[in-house]
Amino acid sequence: MNILLWILIAVGIIHLVRRLFAGPKTEPSTTSETSRALEILKERYARGEITAEEFQTMQSHLR
């Protein structure tokens, strides 16, 4: 029974260390996603849905 307790403690410590050093789980946006977002933004500007100021603001947020 004592050995089982030490095994559980060791597994718990290993689990905690892995979670600590694993880093973020989310992937940064890829260039293709950013390129597509810029294309949509350009289309909206061309259709007159957004102003030049809005376009520039949104474009700076995407880059």
PDB file of C-alpha atoms in Angstrom:
ATOM      1  CA  MET A   1       0.000   0.000   0.000  1.00  0.00           C
ATOM      2  CA  ASN A   2       2.886   2.312   0.788  1.00  0.00           C
ATOM      3  CA  ILE A   3       4.433   1.706  -2.643  1.00  0.00           C
ATOM      4  CA  LEU A   4       1.160   2.598  -4.360  1.00  0.00           C
ATOM      5  CA  LEU A   5       1.088   5.911  -2.502  1.00  0.00           C
ATOM      6  CA  TRP A   6       4.620   6.791  -3.660  1.00  0.00           C
ATOM      7  CA  ILE A   7       3.783   5.845  -7.242  1.00  0.00           C
ATOM      8  CA  LEU A   8       0.723   8.128  -7.160  1.00  0.00           C
ATOM      9  CA  ILE A   9       2.811  10.976  -5.744  1.00  0.00           C
ATOM     10  CA  ALA A  10       5.450  10.504  -8.447  1.00  0.00           C
ATOM     11  CA  VAL A  11       2.824  10.449 -11.202  1.00  0.00           C
ATOM     12  CA  GLY A  12       1.271  13.606  -9.773  1.00  0.00           C
ATOM     13  CA  ILE A  13       4.612  15.418  -9.702  1.00  0.00           C
ATOM     14  CA  ILE A  14       5.395  14.374 -13.267  1.00  0.00           C
ATOM     15  CA  HIS A  15       1.969  15.563 -14.385  1.00  0.00           C
ATOM     16  CA  LEU A  16       2.438  18.946 -12.691  1.00  0.00           C
ATOM     17  CA  VAL A  17       5.896  19.446 -14.198  1.00  0.00           C
ATOM     18  CA  ARG A  18       4.632  18.593 -17.694  1.00  0.00           C
ATOM     19  CA  ARG A  19       1.745  21.064 -17.395  1.00  0.00           C
ATOM     20  CA  LEU A  20       4.057  23.748 -16.056  1.00  0.00           C
ATOM     21  CA  PHE A  21       6.541  23.497 -18.912  1.00  0.00           C
ATOM     22  CA  ALA A  22       4.151  22.554 -21.723  1.00  0.00           C
ATOM     23  CA  GLY A  23       3.596  26.153 -22.853  1.00  0.00           C
ATOM     24  CA  PRO A  24       0.469  27.609 -24.372  1.00  0.00           C
ATOM     25  CA  LYS A  25      -2.028  25.226 -25.936  1.00  0.00           C
ATOM     26  CA  THR A  26      -3.270  27.645 -28.570  1.00  0.00           C
ATOM     27  CA  GLU A  27      -1.471  28.056 -31.844  1.00  0.00           C
ATOM     28  CA  PRO A  28      -0.705  31.548 -33.092  1.00  0.00           C
ATOM     29  CA  SER A  29      -2.661  32.528 -36.156  1.00  0.00           C
ATOM     30  CA  THR A  30      -1.025  31.417 -39.338  1.00  0.00           C
ATOM     31  CA  THR A  31      -0.124  33.724 -42.185  1.00  0.00           C
ATOM     32  CA  SER A  32      -2.824  32.212 -44.368  1.00  0.00           C
ATOM     33  CA  GLU A  33      -5.494  33.122 -41.793  1.00  0.00           C
ATOM     34  CA  THR A  34      -4.138  36.666 -41.603  1.00  0.00           C
ATOM     35  CA  SER A  35      -3.992  36.910 -45.394  1.00  0.00           C
ATOM     36  CA  ARG A  36      -7.620  35.791 -45.689  1.00  0.00           C
ATOM     37  CA  ALA A  37      -8.696  38.295 -43.030  1.00  0.00           C
ATOM     38  CA  LEU A  38      -6.930  41.088 -44.923  1.00  0.00           C
ATOM     39  CA  GLU A  39      -8.651  40.052 -48.152  1.00  0.00           C
ATOM     40  CA  ILE A  40     -12.061  40.195 -46.462  1.00  0.00           C
ATOM     41  CA  LEU A  41     -11.175  43.585 -45.007  1.00  0.00           C
ATOM     42  CA  LYS A  42     -10.183  44.893 -48.444  1.00  0.00           C
ATOM     43  CA  GLU A  43     -13.439  43.598 -49.923  1.00  0.00           C
ATOM     44  CA  ARG A  44     -15.490  45.325 -47.230  1.00  0.00           C
ATOM     45  CA  TYR A  45     -13.634  48.575 -47.860  1.00  0.00           C
ATOM     46  CA  ALA A  46     -14.131  48.272 -51.617  1.00  0.00           C
ATOM     47  CA  ARG A  47     -17.896  47.755 -51.127  1.00  0.00           C
ATOM     48  CA  GLY A  48     -18.036  50.828 -48.906  1.00  0.00           C
ATOM     49  CA  GLU A  49     -19.043  48.930 -45.789  1.00  0.00           C
ATOM     50  CA  ILE A  50     -16.248  50.516 -43.736  1.00  0.00           C
ATOM     51  CA  THR A  51     -14.472  53.876 -43.843  1.00  0.00           C
ATOM     52  CA  ALA A  52     -10.807  54.444 -44.576  1.00  0.00           C
ATOM     53  CA  GLU A  53     -10.138  55.042 -40.878  1.00  0.00           C
ATOM     54  CA  GLU A  54     -11.849  51.801 -39.899  1.00  0.00           C
ATOM     55  CA  PHE A  55      -9.916  49.982 -42.604  1.00  0.00           C
ATOM     56  CA  GLN A  56      -6.577  51.298 -41.344  1.00  0.00           C
ATOM     57  CA  THR A  57      -7.426  50.524 -37.731  1.00  0.00           C
ATOM     58  CA  MET A  58      -8.514  46.978 -38.484  1.00  0.00           C
ATOM     59  CA  GLN A  59      -5.549  46.415 -40.756  1.00  0.00           C
ATOM     60  CA  SER A  60      -3.120  47.480 -38.022  1.00  0.00           C
ATOM     61  CA  HIS A  61      -4.810  45.067 -35.578  1.00  0.00           C
ATOM     62  CA  LEU A  62      -4.392  42.181 -37.987  1.00  0.00           C
ATOM     63  CA  ARG A  63      -0.676  42.722 -38.504  1.00  0.00           C
TER      64      ARG A  63
END
